[in-house]
């Protein structure tokens, strides 16, 4: 048993080392993109031209919320909700305010999600986009509150909701307040759903922890981008619990689909079309119209 | 006048590999089919395809058994023999249909639900039972069409509906002819006799009031003309949907209940 542990430990360390070598390669890292799924390095230019997609294995890498909004919503159609909600430090976590400021500067966002209303090829919807570059897209009070308000407005206005999820999970720095956001967001999804309204989740890289265990898993239709990481517990945590190295495709969108949790895997370049079609399918009153025809 | 085909002869037509399968019918009858995967619990079963589509501009949910056209496809679709995950996916998407008040259209063509250790462990029987019970209560119209084989409980997992139509040569049975022959006469070679004895044809089902409608097939079978077959399905569905969308939810559920409540032959 001890030996087994050693073998596994060595493998995990080797694995980590491999990653570390890649990072320390001599080529300036902003010239190359190193794919976290297939470990291939490709030129940044090629990677960006493909819409931040690995041209070798089709892994759909992270993109910021503003870029995502631009590639999803009709130009000029976005009206932001609750842009002025501000983050407090509910458990007086040391250095939290500074950390928030740092990410506000680097991402040009106030928090890890933007919410609002937009049209997608003319179809109106409420939209929320999480940003993994803002503190790993972690969910604290502001993220939770913005999601809840987005669902509440959608319920009031009888609009669908599209959420792009990207999150490391609950935000440790807000303690129990973060955990409780899982409850209020899920409850808001339920109220919206009970009115017969449509909610589509788009799982993007990475969707994990408390976000997977709440609103990200409760959509009517769940889409995912190819090869993205989706799961509850972190890979390392599981590996050290079961003392086994996990297969590379573990917790990928494809792995999830095989196990019954993803409706469709959609390439980024096709997302706008698919979302538009799903919005049309779920438009209110289409069935009444047909009956009268 | 042409001589009436026997059940056995019809089975031969139904087993023709060129007969339109679920994808042929879906592509011919609907537009914009979006296939959704997964039961939301354990897995994805390729033996059943399900999703949403547009029927003459009406959003509908489609659920269908899949048979392959070649060995490779048949392996992928497990020769149409669904696992519990297939039935649970069907139920998940039926609930979705109910939420959005979309009618449900099922195409049934299944040899039988899969029989195996894993299927038992994950509750094959329970999965079919749940579908029977839940389909009875879905607050949206359900139209089921047997396009080939209506194989026993496996077919019933998609077979509780407001209207059951059958393709002219389709069959619906409690057991396969081969199974019947080996159980009843201890001789699987008597399957032809069994098929012709068991009363399994669309006409039989119409007489028994198990089926409500027979959809004509092109001469000598649906495999001869997919386009015409799909047109016949479209014509049938326009009427069936209009008939059932007219009913309010209470009426719909009551007539669905009565449709099955009435079935059974006994004296007292
Ligand atoms: Zn790659």
Coordinates of C-alpha atoms and ligand atoms in Angstrom, one line a residue:
Chain A
X1 CA 0.0 0.0 0.0
X2 CA 2.8 2.4 0.9
X3 CA 4.6 1.5 -2.3
X4 CA 1.5 2.2 -4.3
X5 CA 1.3 5.6 -2.6
X6 CA 4.9 6.3 -3.5
X7 CA 4.4 5.4 -7.2
X8 CA 1.3 7.5 -7.4
X9 CA 3.1 10.4 -5.6
X10 CA 6.0 10.2 -8.0
X11 CA 3.7 10.2 -11.0
X12 CA 1.9 13.2 -9.8
X13 CA 5.1 15.0 -9.1
X14 CA 6.5 14.1 -12.5
X15 CA 3.3 15.3 -14.0
X16 CA 3.6 18.6 -12.2
X17 CA 7.3 18.9 -13.1
X18 CA 6.3 18.5 -16.8
X19 CA 4.0 21.4 -16.5
X20 CA 6.6 23.5 -14.7
X21 CA 9.3 22.9 -17.4
X22 CA 6.9 24.2 -20.0
X23 CA 6.3 27.4 -18.1
X24 CA 10.0 28.0 -17.7
X25 CA 10.9 27.5 -21.4
X26 CA 13.2 30.1 -22.8
X27 CA 10.9 31.5 -25.4
X28 CA 9.0 34.5 -24.0
X29 CA 5.7 33.2 -22.9
X30 CA 3.6 35.8 -24.6
X31 CA 4.7 34.5 -28.0
X32 CA 3.5 31.0 -27.3
X33 CA 0.3 29.5 -26.0
X34 CA 0.8 26.2 -24.1
X35 CA -2.4 24.1 -24.2
X36 CA -3.4 22.8 -20.8
X37 CA -5.2 19.8 -22.4
X38 CA -2.7 18.5 -25.0
X39 CA 0.4 20.3 -23.7
X40 CA 1.2 21.5 -27.3
X41 CA 2.7 24.9 -27.7
X42 CA 1.4 26.9 -30.6
X43 CA 2.1 30.5 -31.7
X44 CA 0.0 33.0 -29.9
X45 CA -0.9 34.6 -33.2
X46 CA -2.3 31.3 -34.5
X47 CA -4.1 30.7 -31.2
X48 CA -5.7 34.2 -31.1
X49 CA -6.7 34.0 -34.8
X50 CA -8.6 30.8 -33.9
X51 CA -10.6 32.7 -31.2
X52 CA -8.4 31.5 -28.3
X53 CA -8.9 27.9 -29.4
X54 CA -6.0 25.3 -29.4
X55 CA -5.6 24.5 -33.1
X56 CA -4.1 21.1 -32.2
X57 CA -6.8 19.6 -30.0
X58 CA -9.7 22.1 -30.1
X59 CA -9.5 23.0 -26.4
X60 CA -11.5 26.2 -26.0
X61 CA -9.3 28.3 -23.7
X62 CA -10.5 31.0 -21.4
X63 CA -11.6 34.4 -22.7
X64 CA -12.6 37.5 -20.7
X65 CA -16.2 38.5 -20.1
X66 CA -15.9 41.7 -22.3
X67 CA -14.5 39.7 -25.2
X68 CA -17.2 37.1 -24.8
X69 CA -19.9 39.7 -24.7
X70 CA -18.6 41.2 -27.9
X71 CA -18.7 37.9 -29.7
X72 CA -22.1 36.9 -28.4
X73 CA -24.4 39.9 -28.3
X74 CA -25.6 42.0 -31.2
X75 CA -23.5 45.2 -31.4
X76 CA -24.8 48.0 -29.2
X77 CA -27.7 45.9 -27.8
X78 CA -26.2 45.3 -24.3
X79 CA -27.7 47.1 -21.4
X80 CA -25.8 46.3 -18.2
X81 CA -27.6 45.5 -14.9
X82 CA -26.2 46.4 -11.4
X83 CA -22.9 47.7 -12.6
X84 CA -22.4 49.6 -9.4
X85 CA -22.7 46.8 -6.8
X86 CA -19.5 47.0 -4.8
X87 CA -17.6 44.3 -3.0
X88 CA -17.2 44.5 0.8
X89 CA -15.0 42.6 3.1
X90 CA -17.6 40.6 5.1
X91 CA -15.2 38.6 7.3
X92 CA -12.4 41.1 7.4
X93 CA -10.2 38.9 5.4
X94 CA -6.6 40.3 5.4
X95 CA -5.7 41.9 2.0
X96 CA -9.1 41.2 0.4
X97 CA -9.7 44.8 -0.7
X98 CA -6.3 45.1 -2.2
X99 CA -6.8 41.9 -4.1
X100 CA -10.1 43.1 -5.5
X101 CA -8.5 46.4 -6.6
X102 CA -5.7 44.5 -8.3
X103 CA -8.2 42.4 -10.4
X104 CA -10.3 45.5 -11.1
X105 CA -7.2 47.1 -12.7
X106 CA -6.1 44.1 -14.6
X107 CA -9.5 43.0 -16.0
X108 CA -11.3 46.4 -16.3
X109 CA -14.2 44.8 -14.5
X110 CA -15.7 45.6 -11.1
X111 CA -16.4 42.0 -10.3
X112 CA -16.2 38.5 -11.7
X113 CA -19.5 38.7 -13.6
X114 CA -21.3 41.1 -15.9
X115 CA -25.0 40.8 -16.3
X116 CA -27.6 42.6 -18.4
X117 CA -29.9 42.4 -21.3
X118 CA -29.0 42.0 -25.0
X119 CA -30.2 40.6 -28.3
X120 CA -28.6 37.7 -30.1
X121 CA -29.4 38.0 -33.8
X122 CA -32.5 40.0 -32.8
X123 CA -33.7 37.6 -30.0
X124 CA -33.9 39.3 -26.6
X125 CA -32.4 37.7 -23.6
X126 CA -31.0 38.3 -20.2
X127 CA -27.3 37.4 -20.2
X128 CA -24.6 36.8 -17.5
X129 CA -21.0 36.2 -18.3
X130 CA -18.4 35.2 -15.7
X131 CA -14.8 36.1 -16.0
X132 CA -12.2 33.6 -14.9
X133 CA -9.5 36.3 -15.0
X134 CA -11.1 38.1 -12.1
X135 CA -10.1 36.1 -9.0
X136 CA -10.7 32.8 -10.9
X137 CA -14.3 33.9 -11.4
X138 CA -15.0 33.0 -7.8
X139 CA -18.5 33.6 -6.4
X140 CA -18.8 36.0 -3.5
X141 CA -21.8 38.2 -2.4
X142 CA -21.6 40.5 -5.4
X143 CA -21.5 37.7 -8.0
X144 CA -24.4 35.9 -6.2
X145 CA -26.5 39.0 -5.9
X146 CA -25.9 39.9 -9.6
X147 CA -27.0 36.5 -10.7
X148 CA -30.1 36.5 -8.5
X149 CA -31.1 40.0 -9.7
X150 CA -30.6 38.9 -13.3
X151 CA -33.0 35.9 -12.9
X152 CA -35.4 38.1 -11.0
X153 CA -35.6 40.7 -13.8
X154 CA -35.9 37.9 -16.3
X155 CA -38.8 36.4 -14.4
X156 CA -40.5 39.8 -14.1
X157 CA -40.0 40.6 -17.8
X158 CA -40.7 37.0 -19.0
X159 CA -37.3 36.8 -20.6
X160 CA -34.9 33.8 -21.0
X161 CA -31.5 33.7 -19.3
X162 CA -28.2 32.7 -20.9
X163 CA -25.3 32.2 -18.4
X164 CA -21.7 31.7 -19.4
X165 CA -20.2 30.0 -16.4
X166 CA -16.5 30.2 -15.6
X167 CA -15.5 29.8 -12.0
X168 CA -13.1 28.2 -9.5
X169 CA -16.1 28.0 -7.1
X170 CA -17.1 29.8 -4.0
X171 CA -14.9 32.8 -2.9
X172 CA -12.9 31.7 0.2
X173 CA -12.3 35.3 1.2
X174 CA -16.0 35.9 1.9
X175 CA -16.3 32.8 4.1
X176 CA -19.8 31.4 4.7
X177 CA -21.3 34.3 2.7
X178 CA -19.9 32.7 -0.4
X179 CA -21.4 29.3 0.4
X180 CA -24.8 30.8 0.8
X181 CA -24.7 32.3 -2.7
X182 CA -25.2 28.7 -4.0
X183 CA -28.6 28.6 -2.3
X184 CA -29.9 32.0 -3.4
X185 CA -28.8 31.6 -7.0
X186 CA -30.4 28.1 -7.2
X187 CA -33.6 29.4 -5.7
X188 CA -33.7 32.2 -8.2
X189 CA -33.3 29.7 -11.1
X190 CA -36.2 27.8 -9.6
X191 CA -38.5 30.8 -9.5
X192 CA -37.7 31.7 -13.1
X193 CA -38.2 28.1 -14.2
X194 CA -41.6 27.8 -12.5
X195 CA -42.8 30.6 -14.8
X196 CA -42.1 28.4 -17.7
X197 CA -39.1 30.5 -18.8
X198 CA -36.0 29.2 -20.5
X199 CA -32.5 29.1 -19.0
X200 CA -29.5 28.0 -21.0
X201 CA -26.1 27.5 -19.3
X202 CA -22.9 27.6 -21.4
X203 CA -20.1 25.8 -19.4
X204 CA -16.8 27.4 -20.2
X205 CA -13.3 26.9 -18.9
X206 CA -13.2 26.3 -15.9
X207 CA -16.6 25.6 -14.3
X208 CA -16.0 24.0 -10.9
X209 CA -16.8 23.8 -7.2
X210 CA -19.8 25.7 -5.8
X211 CA -20.8 27.0 -9.2
X212 CA -21.1 23.5 -10.6
X213 CA -22.9 22.5 -7.5
X214 CA -25.5 25.3 -8.0
X215 CA -26.8 27.3 -10.9
X216 CA -24.5 25.9 -13.5
X217 CA -26.1 22.5 -13.2
X218 CA -29.7 23.6 -13.2
X219 CA -30.3 24.8 -16.8
X220 CA -33.0 23.6 -19.2
X221 CA -30.3 23.1 -21.8
X222 CA -26.7 22.8 -20.9
X223 CA -24.1 23.6 -23.5
X224 CA -20.3 23.3 -23.1
X225 CA -17.4 24.4 -25.2
X226 CA -15.1 21.6 -26.3
X227 CA -12.5 20.2 -23.9
X228 CA -13.2 22.7 -21.1
X229 CA -12.7 21.7 -17.5
X230 CA -16.0 21.1 -15.7
X231 CA -16.2 19.3 -12.3
X232 CA -16.9 19.6 -8.6
X233 CA -13.7 18.8 -6.8
X234 CA -10.3 19.7 -8.1
X235 CA -8.3 17.1 -9.9
X236 CA -5.4 17.2 -7.4
X237 CA -7.8 16.8 -4.5
X238 CA -9.3 13.7 -6.1
X239 CA -6.0 12.2 -7.0
X240 CA -4.6 12.6 -3.5
X241 CA -7.8 11.1 -2.1
X242 CA -8.0 8.0 -4.2
X243 CA -4.2 7.8 -4.7
X244 CA -4.6 7.3 -8.5
X245 CA -3.6 9.3 -11.4
X246 CA -6.7 10.3 -13.3
X247 CA -7.0 10.0 -17.1
X248 CA -6.4 13.1 -19.1
X249 CA -9.9 13.5 -20.3
X250 CA -11.3 13.4 -16.7
X251 CA -13.6 16.3 -16.1
X252 CA -13.6 17.5 -19.7
X253 CA -16.8 18.6 -21.4
X254 CA -16.7 15.3 -23.3
X255 CA -16.3 13.3 -20.1
X256 CA -19.3 15.1 -18.7
X257 CA -21.4 14.5 -21.8
X258 CA -20.6 10.8 -21.8
X259 CA -21.8 10.7 -18.2
X260 CA -25.1 12.3 -19.0
X261 CA -24.7 16.0 -17.9
X262 CA -24.2 18.0 -21.1
X263 CA -26.8 18.3 -23.8
X264 CA -24.5 19.6 -26.6
X265 CA -20.9 20.5 -27.1
X266 CA -20.7 23.5 -29.3
X267 CA -17.7 25.2 -30.9
X268 CA -17.2 28.8 -30.0
X269 CA -17.7 29.9 -33.6
X270 CA -21.1 28.3 -33.7
X271 CA -22.4 29.5 -30.3
X272 CA -24.1 32.6 -31.5
X273 CA -26.1 30.6 -34.1
X274 CA -27.0 27.8 -31.6
X275 CA -28.1 30.3 -28.9
X276 CA -30.2 32.3 -31.4
X277 CA -31.9 29.0 -32.5
X278 CA -32.6 27.9 -28.9
X279 CA -34.0 31.3 -28.1
X280 CA -36.4 31.0 -31.1
X281 CA -37.4 27.5 -30.1
X282 CA -38.4 28.7 -26.6
X283 CA -40.1 31.9 -27.6
X284 CA -43.4 32.3 -25.8
X285 CA -46.6 32.0 -27.7
X286 CA -45.2 30.0 -30.7
X287 CA -47.5 27.0 -29.9
X288 CA -50.6 29.2 -29.5
X289 CA -49.8 30.8 -32.9
X290 CA -49.6 27.4 -34.5
X291 CA -52.9 26.2 -33.1
X292 CA -54.6 29.2 -34.7
X293 CA -52.8 28.8 -38.1
Chain B
X1 CA -57.0 -7.3 -55.1
X2 CA -53.6 -7.9 -53.5
X3 CA -53.2 -10.7 -51.1
X4 CA -52.9 -9.6 -47.5
X5 CA -49.4 -9.9 -46.2
X6 CA -48.8 -12.2 -43.2
X7 CA -47.1 -10.9 -40.0
X8 CA -44.0 -12.9 -40.9
X9 CA -43.9 -11.2 -44.4
X10 CA -44.3 -7.8 -42.8
X11 CA -41.5 -8.6 -40.3
X12 CA -39.2 -9.3 -43.3
X13 CA -40.1 -5.8 -44.7
X14 CA -39.5 -4.2 -41.3
X15 CA -36.1 -5.8 -41.0
X16 CA -34.9 -4.5 -44.4
X17 CA -31.7 -2.5 -43.6
X18 CA -32.8 0.2 -46.1
X19 CA -36.0 0.9 -44.1
X20 CA -35.9 4.5 -42.9
X21 CA -34.5 4.7 -39.4
X22 CA -35.2 7.5 -36.9
X23 CA -32.6 9.9 -38.4
X24 CA -34.1 9.5 -41.9
X25 CA -37.6 10.2 -40.5
X26 CA -36.5 13.1 -38.3
X27 CA -34.6 14.7 -41.2
X28 CA -37.5 14.1 -43.6
X29 CA -40.3 15.2 -41.3
X30 CA -38.8 18.1 -39.2
X31 CA -36.5 21.0 -39.6
X32 CA -33.7 22.1 -37.3
X33 CA -33.3 19.0 -35.2
X34 CA -31.1 19.8 -32.2
X35 CA -30.1 16.6 -30.5
X36 CA -29.7 16.8 -26.7
X37 CA -27.7 14.1 -24.9
X38 CA -27.6 12.5 -21.5
X39 CA -29.9 11.4 -18.7
X40 CA -28.6 13.9 -16.2
X41 CA -27.6 11.2 -13.8
X42 CA -25.3 8.5 -15.2
X43 CA -24.8 8.4 -19.0
X44 CA -25.7 9.0 -22.5
X45 CA -27.5 6.2 -24.4
X46 CA -27.1 6.3 -28.2
X47 CA -29.9 3.8 -28.7
X48 CA -32.4 6.6 -28.2
X49 CA -32.0 10.0 -29.9
X50 CA -33.9 12.9 -28.5
X51 CA -34.1 16.6 -28.8
X52 CA -36.1 19.5 -30.2
X53 CA -37.1 20.3 -33.7
X54 CA -39.5 22.4 -35.7
X55 CA -42.6 20.8 -37.3
X56 CA -44.2 23.2 -39.8
X57 CA -42.9 26.0 -37.5
X58 CA -44.3 24.3 -34.4
X59 CA -41.6 23.6 -31.7
X60 CA -41.8 19.9 -30.8
X61 CA -39.8 17.5 -28.7
X62 CA -38.7 14.3 -30.6
X63 CA -37.7 11.0 -29.0
X64 CA -36.8 8.0 -31.1
X65 CA -35.3 4.5 -31.0
X66 CA -32.3 4.2 -33.3
X67 CA -31.4 1.3 -35.5
X68 CA -28.2 1.4 -37.5
X69 CA -27.7 0.9 -41.2
X70 CA -24.6 -1.1 -40.9
X71 CA -22.7 -3.0 -38.2
X72 CA -20.7 0.0 -37.1
X73 CA -23.9 2.1 -36.5
X74 CA -25.6 -0.9 -34.9
X75 CA -22.8 -1.3 -32.4
X76 CA -23.1 2.4 -31.5
X77 CA -26.9 2.3 -31.2
X78 CA -26.7 -1.2 -29.6
X79 CA -29.1 -2.6 -32.2
X80 CA -31.8 -0.2 -30.8
X81 CA -31.8 -1.9 -27.4
X82 CA -31.9 0.9 -24.9
X83 CA -30.4 1.0 -21.5
X84 CA -32.0 2.7 -18.4
X85 CA -30.1 5.9 -19.4
X86 CA -32.0 6.0 -22.7
X87 CA -35.3 5.9 -20.9
X88 CA -34.2 8.4 -18.3
X89 CA -33.0 10.8 -21.0
X90 CA -36.4 10.4 -22.7
X91 CA -38.1 11.3 -19.4
X92 CA -35.8 14.2 -18.7
X93 CA -36.6 15.7 -22.2
X94 CA -40.3 14.9 -21.8
X95 CA -40.3 17.0 -18.6
X96 CA -38.6 19.7 -20.5
X97 CA -41.2 19.5 -23.2
X98 CA -44.0 19.7 -20.6
X99 CA -42.4 22.8 -19.1
X100 CA -42.4 24.6 -22.4
X101 CA -45.8 23.0 -23.5
X102 CA -44.2 21.5 -26.5
X103 CA -45.9 18.4 -28.0
X104 CA -43.9 15.2 -27.8
X105 CA -43.5 12.9 -30.8
X106 CA -42.0 9.4 -30.3
X107 CA -40.8 7.1 -33.0
X108 CA -40.7 3.6 -31.8
X109 CA -38.6 0.9 -33.4
X110 CA -37.0 -1.3 -30.9
X111 CA -36.3 -5.0 -30.7
X112 CA -36.5 -4.8 -27.0
X113 CA -35.0 -3.1 -24.0
X114 CA -31.4 -4.3 -23.4
X115 CA -31.0 -7.3 -21.2
X116 CA -27.8 -7.3 -19.3
X117 CA -26.2 -7.1 -15.9
X118 CA -25.4 -3.4 -15.9
X119 CA -28.9 -2.6 -17.2
X120 CA -30.3 -4.6 -14.3
X121 CA -28.0 -2.9 -11.8
X122 CA -29.1 0.5 -12.9
X123 CA -32.8 -0.5 -12.8
X124 CA -34.0 -1.3 -16.4
X125 CA -37.4 -2.3 -15.0
X126 CA -37.7 0.8 -12.8
X127 CA -36.7 3.1 -15.7
X128 CA -39.5 1.7 -18.0
X129 CA -42.0 1.8 -15.1
X130 CA -41.2 5.4 -14.3
X131 CA -41.7 6.4 -18.0
X132 CA -45.1 4.6 -18.1
X133 CA -46.3 6.4 -15.0
X134 CA -44.8 9.8 -15.8
X135 CA -45.9 9.8 -19.4
X136 CA -49.4 9.2 -18.3
X137 CA -49.3 12.5 -16.4
X138 CA -47.3 14.8 -18.8
X139 CA -49.4 17.9 -19.4
X140 CA -48.6 18.1 -23.1
X141 CA -49.8 16.0 -26.1
X142 CA -47.8 12.9 -26.8
X143 CA -48.0 11.2 -30.3
X144 CA -46.2 7.9 -30.6
X145 CA -45.6 6.2 -33.9
X146 CA -44.4 2.6 -34.2
X147 CA -42.3 2.7 -37.4
X148 CA -40.9 -0.9 -37.3
X149 CA -40.8 -3.1 -34.3
X150 CA -42.7 -2.3 -31.1
X151 CA -40.7 -4.7 -28.9
X152 CA -42.4 -5.3 -25.6
X153 CA -41.7 -3.2 -22.5
X154 CA -38.8 -1.6 -24.4
X155 CA -41.4 0.0 -26.7
X156 CA -43.8 0.9 -23.9
X157 CA -41.1 3.1 -22.4
X158 CA -42.0 5.5 -25.2
X159 CA -45.4 4.1 -25.8
X160 CA -47.8 5.8 -23.4
X161 CA -49.4 8.5 -25.5
X162 CA -52.6 10.3 -26.6
X163 CA -52.5 8.7 -30.0
X164 CA -50.7 5.6 -31.2
X165 CA -50.1 5.4 -34.9
X166 CA -48.4 2.5 -36.7
X167 CA -46.7 2.2 -40.0
X168 CA -48.6 -0.2 -42.2
X169 CA -46.1 -3.0 -41.9
X170 CA -45.0 -2.3 -38.3
X171 CA -45.6 -4.8 -35.5
X172 CA -46.3 -4.5 -31.7
X173 CA -45.8 -7.4 -29.5
X174 CA -45.3 -8.7 -26.0
X175 CA -42.3 -10.8 -27.1
X176 CA -40.3 -11.4 -30.2
X177 CA -41.6 -14.3 -32.4
X178 CA -38.4 -16.2 -31.7
X179 CA -38.9 -15.7 -28.0
X180 CA -42.5 -16.7 -28.2
X181 CA -41.6 -19.9 -30.1
X182 CA -39.0 -21.0 -27.7
X183 CA -41.1 -20.3 -24.6
X184 CA -44.5 -21.6 -25.9
X185 CA -43.3 -24.5 -28.1
X186 CA -39.7 -24.9 -26.9
X187 CA -38.6 -24.6 -30.5
X188 CA -37.2 -21.3 -31.7
X189 CA -37.4 -22.5 -35.3
X190 CA -41.1 -22.1 -35.2
X191 CA -40.8 -18.3 -35.2
X192 CA -42.7 -17.8 -38.4
X193 CA -45.6 -19.7 -37.0
X194 CA -45.3 -17.7 -33.8
X195 CA -45.3 -14.4 -35.6
X196 CA -48.5 -15.4 -37.5
X197 CA -50.2 -16.6 -34.4
X198 CA -49.5 -13.8 -32.0
X199 CA -51.6 -11.1 -33.7
X200 CA -49.0 -8.4 -33.9
X201 CA -49.8 -6.4 -37.1
X202 CA -50.9 -2.8 -37.3
X203 CA -54.3 -4.0 -38.5
X204 CA -54.6 -6.3 -35.4
X205 CA -53.7 -3.4 -33.2
X206 CA -56.3 -1.2 -34.8
X207 CA -58.9 -3.9 -34.2
X208 CA -57.8 -4.2 -30.6
X209 CA -58.0 -0.4 -30.2
X210 CA -54.4 -0.5 -29.1
X211 CA -53.4 1.6 -32.1
X212 CA -55.5 4.5 -33.4
X213 CA -54.2 5.0 -36.8
X214 CA -52.3 3.2 -39.6
X215 CA -49.9 5.3 -41.7
X216 CA -49.7 3.9 -45.3
X217 CA -46.4 2.8 -46.6
X218 CA -45.2 3.0 -50.2
X219 CA -45.9 -0.2 -52.2
X220 CA -43.7 -3.1 -51.0
X221 CA -42.5 -1.2 -47.9
X222 CA -41.2 2.1 -46.6
X223 CA -37.6 1.3 -47.7
X224 CA -38.8 1.8 -51.4
X225 CA -39.5 5.5 -51.0
X226 CA -38.3 7.4 -48.0
X227 CA -39.7 10.7 -49.3
X228 CA -43.2 9.4 -49.7
X229 CA -43.0 7.7 -46.3
X230 CA -42.0 11.0 -44.6
X231 CA -44.8 12.9 -46.5
X232 CA -47.3 10.4 -45.1
X233 CA -46.0 11.0 -41.6
X234 CA -46.2 14.7 -42.0
X235 CA -49.8 14.4 -43.2
X236 CA -50.7 12.3 -40.2
X237 CA -48.9 14.5 -37.7
X238 CA -50.6 17.7 -38.9
X239 CA -54.0 16.1 -38.0
X240 CA -52.8 14.4 -34.8
X241 CA -51.3 17.5 -33.4
X242 CA -54.3 19.7 -34.3
X243 CA -56.6 17.1 -32.7
X244 CA -54.6 16.9 -29.4
X245 CA -53.5 20.5 -29.1
X246 CA -57.2 21.5 -29.1
X247 CA -57.9 19.7 -25.8
X248 CA -57.3 21.5 -22.6
X249 CA -54.9 19.8 -20.1
X250 CA -57.7 18.1 -18.0
X251 CA -59.4 16.7 -21.1
X252 CA -56.1 15.5 -22.5
X253 CA -55.0 13.6 -19.4
X254 CA -58.5 12.1 -18.9
X255 CA -58.7 10.8 -22.4
X256 CA -55.1 9.5 -22.2
X257 CA -56.0 7.6 -19.0
X258 CA -59.2 6.2 -20.5
X259 CA -57.4 5.1 -23.7
X260 CA -55.4 2.6 -21.7
X261 CA -57.9 2.0 -18.9
X262 CA -60.3 0.4 -21.4
X263 CA -57.9 -2.2 -22.7
X264 CA -58.3 -5.8 -21.6
X265 CA -60.7 -8.7 -22.5
X266 CA -62.5 -10.6 -19.8
X267 CA -65.9 -12.0 -18.9
X268 CA -67.8 -11.6 -15.7
Ligands
LIG1 ZN1 -4.6 21.5 -27.2

